[in-house]
Coordinates of C-alpha atoms and ligand atoms in Angstrom, one line a residue:
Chain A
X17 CA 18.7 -2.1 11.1
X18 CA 20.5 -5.5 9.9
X19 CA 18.7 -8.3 9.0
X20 CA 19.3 -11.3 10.5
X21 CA 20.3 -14.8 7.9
X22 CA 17.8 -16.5 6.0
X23 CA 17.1 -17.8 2.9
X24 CA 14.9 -16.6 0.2
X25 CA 13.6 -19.1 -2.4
X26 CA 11.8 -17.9 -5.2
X27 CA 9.1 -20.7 -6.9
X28 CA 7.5 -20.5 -9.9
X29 CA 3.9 -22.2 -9.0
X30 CA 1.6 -22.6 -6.2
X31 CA 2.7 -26.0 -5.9
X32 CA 6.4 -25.3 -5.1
X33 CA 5.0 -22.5 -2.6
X34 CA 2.8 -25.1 -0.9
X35 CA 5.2 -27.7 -1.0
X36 CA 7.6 -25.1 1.0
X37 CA 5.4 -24.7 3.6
X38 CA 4.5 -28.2 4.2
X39 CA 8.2 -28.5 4.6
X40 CA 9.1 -26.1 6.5
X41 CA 6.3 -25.2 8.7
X42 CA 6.5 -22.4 11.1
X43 CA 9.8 -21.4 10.2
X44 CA 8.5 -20.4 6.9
X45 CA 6.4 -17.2 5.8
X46 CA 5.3 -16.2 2.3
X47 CA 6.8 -13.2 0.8
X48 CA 5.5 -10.8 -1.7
X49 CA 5.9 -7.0 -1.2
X50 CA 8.1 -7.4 2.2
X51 CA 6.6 -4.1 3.1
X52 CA 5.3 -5.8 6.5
X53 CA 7.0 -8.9 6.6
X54 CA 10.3 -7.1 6.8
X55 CA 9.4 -4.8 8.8
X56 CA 8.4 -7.4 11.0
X57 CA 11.6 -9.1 11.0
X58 CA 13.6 -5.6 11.2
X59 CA 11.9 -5.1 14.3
X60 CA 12.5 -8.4 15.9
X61 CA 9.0 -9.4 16.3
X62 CA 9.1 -12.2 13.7
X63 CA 12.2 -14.2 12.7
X64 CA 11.6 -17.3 9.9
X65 CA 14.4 -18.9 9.0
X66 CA 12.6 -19.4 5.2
X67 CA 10.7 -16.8 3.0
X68 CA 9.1 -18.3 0.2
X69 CA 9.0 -15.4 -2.5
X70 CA 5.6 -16.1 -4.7
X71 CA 6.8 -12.8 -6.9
X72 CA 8.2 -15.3 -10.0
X73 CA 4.9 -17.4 -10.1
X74 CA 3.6 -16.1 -13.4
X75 CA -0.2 -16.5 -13.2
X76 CA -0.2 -15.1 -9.7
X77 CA 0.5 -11.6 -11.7
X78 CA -3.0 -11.5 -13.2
X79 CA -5.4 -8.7 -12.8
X80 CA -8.9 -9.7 -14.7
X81 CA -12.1 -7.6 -14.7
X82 CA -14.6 -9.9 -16.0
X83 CA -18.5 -9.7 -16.7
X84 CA -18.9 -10.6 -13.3
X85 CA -16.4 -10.0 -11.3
X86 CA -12.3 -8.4 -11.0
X87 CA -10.2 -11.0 -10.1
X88 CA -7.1 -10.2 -8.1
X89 CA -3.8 -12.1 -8.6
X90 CA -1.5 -12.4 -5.3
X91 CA 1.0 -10.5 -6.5
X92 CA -0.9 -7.5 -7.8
X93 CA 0.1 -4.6 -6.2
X94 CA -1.8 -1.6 -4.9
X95 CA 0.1 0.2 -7.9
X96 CA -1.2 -1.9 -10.0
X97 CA -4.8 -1.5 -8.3
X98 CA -5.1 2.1 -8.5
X99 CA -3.5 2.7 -12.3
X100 CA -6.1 -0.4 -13.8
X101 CA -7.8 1.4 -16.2
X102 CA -10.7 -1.3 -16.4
X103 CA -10.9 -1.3 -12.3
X104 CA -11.4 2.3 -12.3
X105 CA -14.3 1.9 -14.8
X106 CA -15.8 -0.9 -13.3
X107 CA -15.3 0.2 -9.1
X108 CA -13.8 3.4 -9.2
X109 CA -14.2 3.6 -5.3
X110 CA -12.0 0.7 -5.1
X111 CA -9.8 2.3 -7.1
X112 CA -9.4 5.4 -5.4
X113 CA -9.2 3.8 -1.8
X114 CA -6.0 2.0 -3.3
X115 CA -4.4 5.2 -4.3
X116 CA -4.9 6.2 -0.9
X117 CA -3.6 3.1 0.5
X118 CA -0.2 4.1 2.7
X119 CA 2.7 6.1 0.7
X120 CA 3.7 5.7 -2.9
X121 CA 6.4 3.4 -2.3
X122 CA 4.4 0.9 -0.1
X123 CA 1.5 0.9 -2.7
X124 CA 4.3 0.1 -5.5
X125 CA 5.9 -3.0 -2.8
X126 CA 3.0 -4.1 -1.3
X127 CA -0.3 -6.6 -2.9
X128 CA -3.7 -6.3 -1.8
X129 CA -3.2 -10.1 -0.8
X130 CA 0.0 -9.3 1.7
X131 CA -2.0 -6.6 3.2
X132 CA -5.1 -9.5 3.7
X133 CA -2.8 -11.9 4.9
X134 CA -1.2 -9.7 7.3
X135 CA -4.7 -8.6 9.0
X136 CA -3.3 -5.6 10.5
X137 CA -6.6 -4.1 12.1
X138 CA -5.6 -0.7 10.8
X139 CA -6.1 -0.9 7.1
X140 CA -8.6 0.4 4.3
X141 CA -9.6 -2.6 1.7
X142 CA -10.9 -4.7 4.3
X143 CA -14.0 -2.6 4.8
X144 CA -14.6 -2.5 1.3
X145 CA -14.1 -5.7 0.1
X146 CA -16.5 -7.0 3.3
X147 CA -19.3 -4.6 2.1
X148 CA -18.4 -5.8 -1.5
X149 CA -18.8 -9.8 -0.4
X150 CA -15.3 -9.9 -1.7
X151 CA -13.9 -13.7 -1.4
X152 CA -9.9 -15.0 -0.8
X153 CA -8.8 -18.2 -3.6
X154 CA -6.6 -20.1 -1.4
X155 CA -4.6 -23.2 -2.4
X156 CA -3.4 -25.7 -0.4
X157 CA -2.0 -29.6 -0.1
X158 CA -5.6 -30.6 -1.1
X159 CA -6.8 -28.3 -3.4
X160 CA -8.5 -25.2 -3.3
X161 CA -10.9 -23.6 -1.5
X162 CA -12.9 -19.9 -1.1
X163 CA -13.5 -17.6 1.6
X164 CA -15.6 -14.5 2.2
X165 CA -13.1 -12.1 3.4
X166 CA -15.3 -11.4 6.4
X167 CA -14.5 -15.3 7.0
X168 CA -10.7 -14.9 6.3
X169 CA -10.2 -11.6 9.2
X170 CA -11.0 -13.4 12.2
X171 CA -8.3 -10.9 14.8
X172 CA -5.4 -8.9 15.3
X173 CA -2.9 -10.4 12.7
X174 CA -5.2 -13.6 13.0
X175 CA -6.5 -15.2 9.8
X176 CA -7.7 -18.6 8.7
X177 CA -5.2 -19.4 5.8
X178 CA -4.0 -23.0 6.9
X179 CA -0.3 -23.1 7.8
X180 CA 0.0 -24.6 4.2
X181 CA -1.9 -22.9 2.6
X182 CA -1.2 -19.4 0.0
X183 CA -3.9 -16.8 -1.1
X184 CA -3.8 -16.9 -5.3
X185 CA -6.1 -14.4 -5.9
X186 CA -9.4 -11.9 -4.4
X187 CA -12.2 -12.0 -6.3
X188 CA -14.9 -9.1 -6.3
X189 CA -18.0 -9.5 -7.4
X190 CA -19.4 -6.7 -9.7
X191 CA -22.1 -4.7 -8.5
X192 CA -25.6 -4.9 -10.0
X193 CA -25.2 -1.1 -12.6
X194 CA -27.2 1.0 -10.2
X195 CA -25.3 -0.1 -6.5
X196 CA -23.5 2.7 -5.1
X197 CA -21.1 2.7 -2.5
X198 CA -18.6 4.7 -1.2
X199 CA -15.4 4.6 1.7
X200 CA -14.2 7.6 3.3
X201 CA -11.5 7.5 6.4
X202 CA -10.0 9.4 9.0
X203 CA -6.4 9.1 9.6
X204 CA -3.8 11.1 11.6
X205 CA -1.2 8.6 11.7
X206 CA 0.3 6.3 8.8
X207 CA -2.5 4.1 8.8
X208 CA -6.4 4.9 9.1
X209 CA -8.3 4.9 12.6
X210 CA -11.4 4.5 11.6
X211 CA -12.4 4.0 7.6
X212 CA -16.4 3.4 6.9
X213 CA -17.4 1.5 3.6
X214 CA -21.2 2.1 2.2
X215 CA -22.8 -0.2 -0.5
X216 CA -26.5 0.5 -1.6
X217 CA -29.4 0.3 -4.0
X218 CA -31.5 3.1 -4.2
X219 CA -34.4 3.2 -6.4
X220 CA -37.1 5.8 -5.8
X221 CA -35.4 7.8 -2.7
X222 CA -35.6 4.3 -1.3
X223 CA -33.1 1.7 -0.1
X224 CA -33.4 -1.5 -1.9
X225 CA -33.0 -3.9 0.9
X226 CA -30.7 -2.9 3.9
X227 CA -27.5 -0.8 3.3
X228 CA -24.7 -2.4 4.0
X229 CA -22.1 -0.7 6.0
X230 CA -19.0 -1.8 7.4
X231 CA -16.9 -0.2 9.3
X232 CA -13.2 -1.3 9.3
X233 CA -9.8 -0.1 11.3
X234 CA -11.7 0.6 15.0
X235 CA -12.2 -3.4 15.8
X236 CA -9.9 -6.2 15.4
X237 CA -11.9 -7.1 12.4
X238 CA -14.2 -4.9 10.0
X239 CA -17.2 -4.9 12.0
X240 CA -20.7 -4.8 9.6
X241 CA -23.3 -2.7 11.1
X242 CA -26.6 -4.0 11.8
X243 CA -29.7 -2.2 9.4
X244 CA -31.8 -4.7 8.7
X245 CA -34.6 -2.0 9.6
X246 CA -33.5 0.4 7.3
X247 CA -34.7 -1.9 4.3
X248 CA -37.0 0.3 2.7
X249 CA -36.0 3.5 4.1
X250 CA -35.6 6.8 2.7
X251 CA -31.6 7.2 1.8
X252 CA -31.5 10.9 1.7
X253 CA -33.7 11.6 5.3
X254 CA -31.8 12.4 7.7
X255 CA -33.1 10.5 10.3
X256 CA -32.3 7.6 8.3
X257 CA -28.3 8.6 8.5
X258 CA -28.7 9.3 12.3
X259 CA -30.3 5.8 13.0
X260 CA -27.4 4.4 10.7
X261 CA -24.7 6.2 12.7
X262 CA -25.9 5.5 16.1
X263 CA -26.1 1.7 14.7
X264 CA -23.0 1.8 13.4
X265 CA -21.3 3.7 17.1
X266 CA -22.9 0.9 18.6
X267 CA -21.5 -1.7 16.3
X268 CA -18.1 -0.9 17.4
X269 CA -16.3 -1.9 20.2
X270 CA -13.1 0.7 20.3
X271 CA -10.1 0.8 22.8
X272 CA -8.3 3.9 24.2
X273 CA -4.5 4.1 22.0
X274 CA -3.0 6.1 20.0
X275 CA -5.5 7.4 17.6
X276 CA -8.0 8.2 20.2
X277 CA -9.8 7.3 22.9
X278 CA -13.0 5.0 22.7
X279 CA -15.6 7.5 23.4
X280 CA -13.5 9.6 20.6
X281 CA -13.8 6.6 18.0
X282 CA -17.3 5.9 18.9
X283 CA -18.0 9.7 17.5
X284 CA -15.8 9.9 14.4
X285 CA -17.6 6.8 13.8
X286 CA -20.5 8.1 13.8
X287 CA -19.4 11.2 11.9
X288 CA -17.9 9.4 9.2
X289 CA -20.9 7.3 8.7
X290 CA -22.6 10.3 8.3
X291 CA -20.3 11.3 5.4
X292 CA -20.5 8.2 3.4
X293 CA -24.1 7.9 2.8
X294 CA -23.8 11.9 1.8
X295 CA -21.2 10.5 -1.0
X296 CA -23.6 7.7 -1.4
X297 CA -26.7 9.6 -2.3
X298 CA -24.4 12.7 -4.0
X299 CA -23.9 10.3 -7.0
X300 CA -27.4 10.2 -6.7
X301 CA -29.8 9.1 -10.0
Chain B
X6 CA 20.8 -20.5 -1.4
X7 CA 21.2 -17.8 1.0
X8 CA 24.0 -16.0 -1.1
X9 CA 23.7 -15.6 -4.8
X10 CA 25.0 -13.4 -7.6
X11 CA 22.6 -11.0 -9.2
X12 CA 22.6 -8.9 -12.3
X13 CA 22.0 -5.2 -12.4
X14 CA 22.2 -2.1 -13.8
X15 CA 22.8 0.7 -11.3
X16 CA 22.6 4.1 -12.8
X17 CA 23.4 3.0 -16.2
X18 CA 25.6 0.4 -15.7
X19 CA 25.6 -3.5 -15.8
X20 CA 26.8 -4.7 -13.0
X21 CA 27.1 -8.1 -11.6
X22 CA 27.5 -8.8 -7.4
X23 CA 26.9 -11.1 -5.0
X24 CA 25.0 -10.9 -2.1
X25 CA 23.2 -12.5 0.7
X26 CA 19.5 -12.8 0.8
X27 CA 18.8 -11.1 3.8
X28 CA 21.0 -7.7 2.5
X29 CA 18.7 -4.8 2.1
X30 CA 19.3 -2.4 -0.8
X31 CA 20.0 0.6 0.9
X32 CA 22.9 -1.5 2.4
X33 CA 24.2 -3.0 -1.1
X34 CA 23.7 1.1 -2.7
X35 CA 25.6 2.3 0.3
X36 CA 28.2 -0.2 0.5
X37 CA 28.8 0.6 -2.8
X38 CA 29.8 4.1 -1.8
X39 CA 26.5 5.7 -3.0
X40 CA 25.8 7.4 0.4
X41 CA 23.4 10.0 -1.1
X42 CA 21.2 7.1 -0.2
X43 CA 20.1 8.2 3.6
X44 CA 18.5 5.8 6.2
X45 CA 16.0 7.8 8.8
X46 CA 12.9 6.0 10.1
X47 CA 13.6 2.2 8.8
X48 CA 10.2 2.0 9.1
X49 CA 8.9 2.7 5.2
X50 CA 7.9 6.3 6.8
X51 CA 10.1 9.3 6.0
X52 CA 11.1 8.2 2.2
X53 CA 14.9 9.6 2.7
X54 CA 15.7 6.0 1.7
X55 CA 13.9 6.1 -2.0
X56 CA 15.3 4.9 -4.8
X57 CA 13.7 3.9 -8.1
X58 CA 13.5 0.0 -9.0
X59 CA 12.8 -0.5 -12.6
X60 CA 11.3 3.4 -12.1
X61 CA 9.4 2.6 -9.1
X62 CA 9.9 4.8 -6.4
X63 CA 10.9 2.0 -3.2
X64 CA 11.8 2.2 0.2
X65 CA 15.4 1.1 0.4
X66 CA 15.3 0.1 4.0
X67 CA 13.0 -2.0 3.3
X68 CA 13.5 -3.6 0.3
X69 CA 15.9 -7.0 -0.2
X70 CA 19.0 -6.2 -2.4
X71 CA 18.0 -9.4 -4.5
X72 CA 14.9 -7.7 -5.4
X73 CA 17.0 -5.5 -7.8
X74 CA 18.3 -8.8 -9.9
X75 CA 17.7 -8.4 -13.5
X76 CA 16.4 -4.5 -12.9
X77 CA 17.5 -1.4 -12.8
X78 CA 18.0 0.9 -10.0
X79 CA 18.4 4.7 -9.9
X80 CA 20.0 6.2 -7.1
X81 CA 20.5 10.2 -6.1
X82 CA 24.1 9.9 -7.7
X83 CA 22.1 8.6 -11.5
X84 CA 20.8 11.6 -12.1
X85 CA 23.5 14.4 -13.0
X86 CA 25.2 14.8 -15.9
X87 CA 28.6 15.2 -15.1
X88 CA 28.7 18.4 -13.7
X89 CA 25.2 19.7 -15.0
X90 CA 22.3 18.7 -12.6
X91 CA 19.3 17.2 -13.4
X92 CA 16.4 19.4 -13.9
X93 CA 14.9 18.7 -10.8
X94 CA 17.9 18.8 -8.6
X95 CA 18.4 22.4 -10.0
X96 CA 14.7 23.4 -9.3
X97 CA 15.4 22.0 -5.8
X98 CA 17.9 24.9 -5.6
X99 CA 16.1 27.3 -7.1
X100 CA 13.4 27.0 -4.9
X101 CA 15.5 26.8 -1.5
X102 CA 13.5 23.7 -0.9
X103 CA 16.0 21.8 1.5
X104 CA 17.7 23.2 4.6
X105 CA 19.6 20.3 5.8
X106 CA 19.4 18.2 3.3
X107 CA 19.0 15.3 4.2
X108 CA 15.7 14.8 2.9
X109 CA 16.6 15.9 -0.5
X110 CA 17.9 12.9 -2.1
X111 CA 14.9 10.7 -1.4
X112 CA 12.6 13.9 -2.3
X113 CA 14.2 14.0 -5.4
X114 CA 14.1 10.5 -6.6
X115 CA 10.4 10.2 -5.6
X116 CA 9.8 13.5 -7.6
X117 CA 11.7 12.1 -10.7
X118 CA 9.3 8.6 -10.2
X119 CA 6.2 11.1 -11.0
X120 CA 7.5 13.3 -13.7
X121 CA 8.7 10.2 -15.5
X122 CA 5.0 8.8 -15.3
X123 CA 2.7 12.1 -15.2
X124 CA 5.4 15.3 -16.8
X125 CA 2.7 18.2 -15.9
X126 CA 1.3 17.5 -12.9
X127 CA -0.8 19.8 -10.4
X128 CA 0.0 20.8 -7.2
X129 CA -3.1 18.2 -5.5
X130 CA -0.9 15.1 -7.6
X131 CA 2.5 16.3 -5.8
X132 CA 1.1 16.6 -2.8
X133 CA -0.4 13.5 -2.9
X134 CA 2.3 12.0 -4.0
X135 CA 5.1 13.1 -1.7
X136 CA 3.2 12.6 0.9
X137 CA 4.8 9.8 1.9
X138 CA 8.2 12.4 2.1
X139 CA 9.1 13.7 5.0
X140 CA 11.4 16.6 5.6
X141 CA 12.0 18.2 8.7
X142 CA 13.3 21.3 8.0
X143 CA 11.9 23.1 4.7
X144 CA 8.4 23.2 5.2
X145 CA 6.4 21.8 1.8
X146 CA 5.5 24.5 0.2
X147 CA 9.2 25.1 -1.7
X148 CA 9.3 21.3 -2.5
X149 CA 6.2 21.2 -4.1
X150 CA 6.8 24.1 -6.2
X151 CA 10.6 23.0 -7.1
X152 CA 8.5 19.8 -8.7
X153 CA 5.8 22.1 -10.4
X154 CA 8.3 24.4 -11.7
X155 CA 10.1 21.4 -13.8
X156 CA 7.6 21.1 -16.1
X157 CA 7.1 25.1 -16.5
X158 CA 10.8 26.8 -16.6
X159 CA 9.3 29.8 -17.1
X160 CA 8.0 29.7 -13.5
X161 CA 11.1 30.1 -11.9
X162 CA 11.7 32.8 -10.0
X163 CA 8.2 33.8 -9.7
X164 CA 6.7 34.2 -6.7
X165 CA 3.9 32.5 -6.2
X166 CA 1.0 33.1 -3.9
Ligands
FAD22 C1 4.3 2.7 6.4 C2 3.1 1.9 6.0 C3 1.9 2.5 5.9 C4 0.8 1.7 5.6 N1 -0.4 2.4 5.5 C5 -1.5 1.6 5.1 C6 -2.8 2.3 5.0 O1 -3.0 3.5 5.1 N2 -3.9 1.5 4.6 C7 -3.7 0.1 4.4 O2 -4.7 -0.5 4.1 N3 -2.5 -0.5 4.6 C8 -1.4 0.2 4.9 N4 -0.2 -0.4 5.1 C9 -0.2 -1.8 4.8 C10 0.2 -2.2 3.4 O3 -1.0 -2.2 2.6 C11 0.8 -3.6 3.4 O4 2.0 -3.4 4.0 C12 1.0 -4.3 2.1 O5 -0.2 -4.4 1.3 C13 1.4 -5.8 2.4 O6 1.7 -6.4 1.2 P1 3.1 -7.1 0.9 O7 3.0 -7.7 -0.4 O8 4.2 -6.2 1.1 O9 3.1 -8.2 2.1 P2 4.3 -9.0 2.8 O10 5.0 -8.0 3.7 O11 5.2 -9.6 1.7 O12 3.5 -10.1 3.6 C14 2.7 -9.7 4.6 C15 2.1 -10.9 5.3 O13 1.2 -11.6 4.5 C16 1.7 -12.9 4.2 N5 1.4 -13.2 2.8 C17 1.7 -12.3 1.8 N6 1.2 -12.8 0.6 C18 0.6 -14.0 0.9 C19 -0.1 -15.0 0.2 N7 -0.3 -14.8 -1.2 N8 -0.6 -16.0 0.8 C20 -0.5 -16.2 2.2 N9 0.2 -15.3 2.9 C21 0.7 -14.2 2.3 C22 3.2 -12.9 4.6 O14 3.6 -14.2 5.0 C23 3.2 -11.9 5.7 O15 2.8 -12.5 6.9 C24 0.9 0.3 5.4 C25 2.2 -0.3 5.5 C26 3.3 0.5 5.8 C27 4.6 -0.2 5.9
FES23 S1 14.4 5.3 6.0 FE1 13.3 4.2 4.6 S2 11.4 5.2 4.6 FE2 12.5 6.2 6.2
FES24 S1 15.9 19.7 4.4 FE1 16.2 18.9 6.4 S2 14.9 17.2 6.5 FE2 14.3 18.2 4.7

């Protein structure tokens, strides 16, 4: 498929980026991988006259894993995620949900910021980073400003970046030593139907406050599950996992398409939520 | 804007051309007359469209020809030399791993992407790596021991379980 005319202008800060956007509005979209974007535009749902590549704006490249947190430039690709030898040691289950992230040649094109920005329901970080109280550095005309992620998702391809504004970098916090978590998915088709992210302390058997799970790719936006009763509970009972699935079915709110139909989600839900509290407690201590 | 001159070197050589911004690679690598190069799915699905951006397996289809200013790009037609196949190509035909062919190109180049980076993998890592190639025709088995058989000569031939 042909491409229809437009211009591409690569800036080297956030400034020029912003500036570009100010200018030219709707007709303008930010471009990094161009794994969605031009798909997008091959497929004649989008058409913007202007990208703005962000790829030449140096400190966008950055990939930091600090005391306290990993901080994710815009441009950092899902390549880039799943190789980081200091990511792996510090959130190896973030680590190993990007390697799983799409095909090999989408996680070399494509940023963990792109695949934010786009909110495509269907997608594995999300979940994750929710559960993680991961947070979005976005800068705009004004200055910047932060946003949970579970603030930034807000529907289908819907997100709260300003039209002038650009994502420069995710930021994780780092997990207290003895958190555990886990995401496992289900997929059939090239992008997961239902993926279901687990973070936990558990000292004595015992959850440490509620678990918090979050199940991402069945709604139009990860969706956390209530447990606020399970604070205290035994991790490894399974009664405990049965209240937490049935929550977590609940939770959702699934349609019939092409990767099943409600009732269907609703169950693989449940089985999956199932599964990640077994990888949860198998790292056991 | 909207047309500019980029710098790159294409299976070994420099080469400078101009293009428009909206030109995808696969059209600049075809238009070329490197046609080994297939377009299938357009949709970043089927991987017959790989080629290898500064050793990056890609998605030609869906990549912009700029992109490849200042970088190298390897294409199906980089590999052989002269006459004498690359490894990996010849392990493709000693394992009967393509029917119709049309696959093969793009199996190849992603193949080459992970023996550059990881030279002895094991059967899980090709899997997991080419899973992202489709073929039609072959079945997987044959591919994925064509790529295990390029680190271990000595395997070819064998039949394997
Ligand atoms: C075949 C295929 C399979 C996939 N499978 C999966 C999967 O299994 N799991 C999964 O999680 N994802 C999957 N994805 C999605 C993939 O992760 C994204 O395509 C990728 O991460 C997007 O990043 P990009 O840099 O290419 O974004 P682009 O295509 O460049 O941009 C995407 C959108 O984000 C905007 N944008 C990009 N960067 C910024 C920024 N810094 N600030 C503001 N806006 C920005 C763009 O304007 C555009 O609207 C799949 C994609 C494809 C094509
Ligand atoms: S044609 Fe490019 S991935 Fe299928
Ligand atoms: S050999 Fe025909 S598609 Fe693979």
């Amino acid at each position: 498929m042909v491409l229809r005319r437009f211009d591409v202008h690569k800036v080297t800060s956030v400034a020029e980026a912003v500036a570009l956007r100010q200018r030219y509005g709707e007709d303008a979209a930010v471009y990094a991988g161009g794994t969605e974007l031009l798909l997008a535009m091959k497929l004649g749902v989008a058409r913007w006259p202007h990208l703005i590549d962000i790829k030449p704006i140096a400190a966008l490249r950055t990939l930091a894993v600090t005391k306290d947190l990993v901080r994710i430039g815009a441009t950092v690709t899902h390549w880039d995620l799943e190789r980081d030898p200091a990511v792996a040691n510090v959130l190896p289950v973030f680590a190993r949900l990007e390697a799983n992230v799409a095909n090999v040649r989408v996680r070399a094109a494509g940023t963990l910021a792109g695949n934010l920005a786009f909110a495509e329901p269907h997608a594995d970080p999300p979940a994750l980073l929710v559960a993680l109280g991961a947070r979005v550095i976005l800068e705009g005309p004004t200055g910047t400003r932060n946003l949970l992620v579970s603030d930034l998702l807000t529907g289908m391809y819907q997100t709260a970046i300003a039209p002038d504004e650009v994502i420069v970098a995710i930021e994780i916090p780092l997990p207290a030593r003895d958190v555990r978590m886990a995401y496992v998915k289900f997929q059939v088709l090239e992008r997961p139907s239902v993926g279901v992210a687990a973070v936990a302390t558990v000292r004595d058997g015992k959850f440490v406050g509620p678990p918090a799970i979050v199940i991402g790719s069945v709604d139009e936006v990860p969706r956390a599950v209530p447990a606020a009763e399970l604070a205290g509970a035994l991790a490894g009972d399974p009664r405990t996992a049965e209240a937490l699935a049935e929550a977590a079915s609940a939770a959702v709110d699934p349609s019939d398409d092409l990767a099943g139909s409600a009732e269907y989600k609703r169950h693989v839900v449940g089985v999956f939520v199932r599964r990640a509290l077994g990888q949860l407690m198998a790292g056991a201590a | 804007m909207g047309r500019r001159e980029i710098a790159l070197t294409l299976n070994g050589t420099q080469r400078r051309i101009e293009v428009e911004d909206q030109v995808l690679l696969i059209e600049l690598v075809r238009g070329l007359g490197l046609i080994g190069t297939k377009l299938s799915c357009d949709t970043q699905v089927c991987g017959a469209c790989t080629v290898l951006l500064d050793g990056r397996p890609v998605s030609s289809c869906t990549t912009l020809a700029i992109e490849a200013g200042g970088r190298t790009v390897q294409t199906i037609e980089g590999l052989a030399d002269g006459t004498k196949l690359h490894p990996i190509q010849q392990a493709f035909i000693d394992r009967f791993a393509f029917q119709c062919g049309y696959c093969t190109p793009g199996m190849i180049m992603a193949a080459k992407a992970l023996l550059d980076e990881k030279p002895d993998p094991d059967a899980a890592t090709v899997r997991h790596w080419m899973e992202g190639n489709i073929c039609r025709c072959t079945g997987y088995g044959s591919i994925v021991e064509a790529v295990l058989d390029v680190a271990h000569p000595e395997r070819v031939g064998e039949k394997l379980p």
